[in-house]
Short mmCIF file of C-alpha atoms in Angstrom, two decimals:
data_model
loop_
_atom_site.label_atom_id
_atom_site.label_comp_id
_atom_site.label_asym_id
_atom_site.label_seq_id
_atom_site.Cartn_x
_atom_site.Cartn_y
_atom_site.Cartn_z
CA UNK A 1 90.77 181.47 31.89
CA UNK A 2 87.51 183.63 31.94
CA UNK A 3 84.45 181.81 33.41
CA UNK A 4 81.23 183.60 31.74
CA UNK A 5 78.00 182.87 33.95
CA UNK A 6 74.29 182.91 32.51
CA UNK A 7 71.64 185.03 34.12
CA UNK A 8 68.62 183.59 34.65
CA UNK A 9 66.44 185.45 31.62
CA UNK A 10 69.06 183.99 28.83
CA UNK A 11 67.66 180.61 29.28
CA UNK A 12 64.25 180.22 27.30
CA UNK A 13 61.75 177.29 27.84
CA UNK A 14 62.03 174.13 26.19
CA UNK A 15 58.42 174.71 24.64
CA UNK A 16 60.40 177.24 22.66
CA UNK A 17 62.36 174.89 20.32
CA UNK A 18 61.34 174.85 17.13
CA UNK A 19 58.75 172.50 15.27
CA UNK A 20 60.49 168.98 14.95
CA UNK A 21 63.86 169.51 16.83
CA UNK A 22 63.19 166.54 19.43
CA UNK A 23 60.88 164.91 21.09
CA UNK A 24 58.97 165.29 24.25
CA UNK A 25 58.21 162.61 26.67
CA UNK A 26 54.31 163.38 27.72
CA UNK A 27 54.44 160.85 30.66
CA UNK A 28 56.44 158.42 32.03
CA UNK A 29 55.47 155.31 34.47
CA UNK A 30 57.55 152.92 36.99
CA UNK A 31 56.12 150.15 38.70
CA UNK A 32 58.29 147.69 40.83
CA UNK A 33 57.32 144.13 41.81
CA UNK A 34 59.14 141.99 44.33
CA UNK A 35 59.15 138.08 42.94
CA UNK A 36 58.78 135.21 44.82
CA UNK A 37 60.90 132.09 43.68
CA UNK A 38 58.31 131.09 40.92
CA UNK A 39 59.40 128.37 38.84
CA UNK A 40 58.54 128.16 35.19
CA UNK A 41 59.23 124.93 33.52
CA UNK A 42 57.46 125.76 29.93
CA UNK A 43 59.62 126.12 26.64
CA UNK A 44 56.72 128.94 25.59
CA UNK A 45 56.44 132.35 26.87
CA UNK A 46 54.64 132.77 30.75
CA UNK A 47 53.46 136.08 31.89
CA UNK A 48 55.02 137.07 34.90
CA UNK A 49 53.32 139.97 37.16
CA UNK A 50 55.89 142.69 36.36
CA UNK A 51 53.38 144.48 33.90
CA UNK A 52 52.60 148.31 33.72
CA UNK A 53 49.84 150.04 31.53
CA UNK A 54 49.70 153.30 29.83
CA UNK A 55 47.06 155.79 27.52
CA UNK A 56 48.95 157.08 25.01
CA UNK A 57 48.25 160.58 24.51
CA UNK A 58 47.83 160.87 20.54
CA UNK A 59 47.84 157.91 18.23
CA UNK A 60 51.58 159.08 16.59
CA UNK A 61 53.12 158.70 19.67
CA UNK A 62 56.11 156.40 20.97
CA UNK A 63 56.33 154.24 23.96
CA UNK A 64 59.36 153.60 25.11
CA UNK A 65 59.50 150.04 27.84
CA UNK A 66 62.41 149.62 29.93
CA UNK A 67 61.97 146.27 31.92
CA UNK A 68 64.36 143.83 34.34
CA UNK A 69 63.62 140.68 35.83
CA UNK A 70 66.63 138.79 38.00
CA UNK A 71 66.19 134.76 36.91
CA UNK A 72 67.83 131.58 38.53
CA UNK A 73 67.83 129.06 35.61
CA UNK A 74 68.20 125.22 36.69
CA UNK A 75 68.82 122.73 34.62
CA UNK A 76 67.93 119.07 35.62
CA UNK A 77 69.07 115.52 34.50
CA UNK A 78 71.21 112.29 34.96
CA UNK A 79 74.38 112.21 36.54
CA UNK A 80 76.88 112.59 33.48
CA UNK A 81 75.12 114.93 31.26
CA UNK A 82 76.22 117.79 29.49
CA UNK A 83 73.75 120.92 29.83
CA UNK A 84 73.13 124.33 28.55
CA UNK A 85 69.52 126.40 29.48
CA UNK A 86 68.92 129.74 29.41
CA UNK A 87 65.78 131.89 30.63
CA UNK A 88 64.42 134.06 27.79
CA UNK A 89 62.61 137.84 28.64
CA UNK A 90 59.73 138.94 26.07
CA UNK A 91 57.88 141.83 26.63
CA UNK A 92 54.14 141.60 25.12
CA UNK A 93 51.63 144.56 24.32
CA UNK A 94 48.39 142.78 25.30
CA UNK A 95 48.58 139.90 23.43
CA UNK A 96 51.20 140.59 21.01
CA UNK A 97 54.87 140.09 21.87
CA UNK A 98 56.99 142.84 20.50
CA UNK A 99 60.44 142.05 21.16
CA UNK A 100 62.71 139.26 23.70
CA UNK A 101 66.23 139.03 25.02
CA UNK A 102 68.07 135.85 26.35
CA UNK A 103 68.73 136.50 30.12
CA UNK A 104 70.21 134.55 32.42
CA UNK A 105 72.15 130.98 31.16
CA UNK A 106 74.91 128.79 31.17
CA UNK A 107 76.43 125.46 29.81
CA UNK A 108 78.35 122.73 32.30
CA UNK A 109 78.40 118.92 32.82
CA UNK A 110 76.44 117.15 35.66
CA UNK A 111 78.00 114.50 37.89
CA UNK A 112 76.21 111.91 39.95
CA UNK A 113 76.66 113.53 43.27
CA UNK A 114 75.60 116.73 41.51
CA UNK A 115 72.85 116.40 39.41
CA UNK A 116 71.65 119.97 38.43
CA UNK A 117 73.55 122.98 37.09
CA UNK A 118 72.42 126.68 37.59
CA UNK A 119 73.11 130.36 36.42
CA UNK A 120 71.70 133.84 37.94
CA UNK A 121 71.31 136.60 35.65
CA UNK A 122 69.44 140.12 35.76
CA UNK A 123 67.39 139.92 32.03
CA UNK A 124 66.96 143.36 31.09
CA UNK A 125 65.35 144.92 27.88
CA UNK A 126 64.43 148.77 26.19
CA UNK A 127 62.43 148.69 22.91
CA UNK A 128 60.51 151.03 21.51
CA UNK A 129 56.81 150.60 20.44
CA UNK A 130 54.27 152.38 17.82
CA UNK A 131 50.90 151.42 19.14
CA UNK A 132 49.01 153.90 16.88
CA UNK A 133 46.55 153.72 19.71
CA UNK A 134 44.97 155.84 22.09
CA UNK A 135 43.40 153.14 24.03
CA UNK A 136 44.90 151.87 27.14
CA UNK A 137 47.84 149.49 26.58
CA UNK A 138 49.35 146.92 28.70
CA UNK A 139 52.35 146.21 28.34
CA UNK A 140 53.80 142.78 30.68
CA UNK A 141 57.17 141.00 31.28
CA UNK A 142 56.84 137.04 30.32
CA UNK A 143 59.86 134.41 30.76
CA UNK A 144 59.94 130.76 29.31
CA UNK A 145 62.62 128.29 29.93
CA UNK A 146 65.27 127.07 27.15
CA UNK A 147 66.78 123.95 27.37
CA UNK A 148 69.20 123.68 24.22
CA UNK A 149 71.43 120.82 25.70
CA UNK A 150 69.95 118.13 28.81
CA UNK A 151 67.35 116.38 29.81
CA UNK A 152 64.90 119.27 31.89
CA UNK A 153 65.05 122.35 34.07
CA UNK A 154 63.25 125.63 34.81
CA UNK A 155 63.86 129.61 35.02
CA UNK A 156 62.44 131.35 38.58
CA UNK A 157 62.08 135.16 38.28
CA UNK A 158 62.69 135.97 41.71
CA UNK A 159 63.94 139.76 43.54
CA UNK A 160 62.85 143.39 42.54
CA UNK A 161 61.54 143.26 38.76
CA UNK A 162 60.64 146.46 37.50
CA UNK A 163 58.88 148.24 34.10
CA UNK A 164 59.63 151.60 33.17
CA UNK A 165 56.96 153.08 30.11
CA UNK A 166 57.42 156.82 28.45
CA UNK A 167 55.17 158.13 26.07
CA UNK A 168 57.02 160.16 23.59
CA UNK A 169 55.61 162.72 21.34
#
């Protein structure tokens, strides 16, 4: 078997594709937050502070989000009762939210020595966004609690949460 090597000056830049094979990614940001056990008891959407912002280069472009949050979700009630909660993960640009995932959740039956029921999950999410901006966007994690089944509960992001944002051309 013959091994065949490339020199060095057979390799051209990148910059040398042509016009509309790929894309580019123009910039890319990571921000990490450690969470304090922060409990969030509302069925609508809470910001949380795992939130990174960005300038998009041209108005065309792409951003990319990449986010995580680790949740405990508790739910609460009478010895007795059937349960099922669930933490849900939205991620917002400014004001508007553009896309959620379910994260951490479960489903069990309380007793009256044991009267609450819990799950741990890492909630984590990629979309894609088309701001058509070139104003500075922020983009920011938010949780809200879920109770489908029992009688009350609560979702506490807590641990290393972290955002991820590429601009792509």
């Amino acid at each position: 078997m013959a091994i065949t090597r490339l020199n060095n000056n057979s390799i051209s830049a990148v910059s040398a594709l042509p016009s509309g094979v790929g894309g580019k990614v123009l910039q890319h940001q990571y921000a990490s937050f450690s969470i304090g056990n922060t409990s969030i008891t509302s069925t609508s959407n809470v910001a949380t502070v795992i939130l990174d912002k960005i300038t998009p280069s041209s108005s065309s472009s792409k951003i990319i989000i990449q986010a995580q949050c680790p949740m405990f979700v508790q739910a609460t009630g009478s010895g007795g009762n059937d349960w099922f909660a669930r933490g849900t993960m939205a991620i917002y640009r400014d004001t508007t939210n553009i896309g959620e995932v379910y994260g951490g959740g479960g489903s069990g039956k309380m007793t009256g020595a044991y009267n609450y029921a819990h799950s741990t999950d890492l909630a984590t999410m990629s979309i894609e966004d088309a701001p058509s901006s070139t104003n500075e966007i922020t983009y920011t994690v938010y949780l809200r609690y879920q109770r489908l089944q029992g009688s009350g509960g609560e979702v506490n992001p807590q641990g290393l949460g972290t955002i991820s944002l590429m601009e792509i051309a």
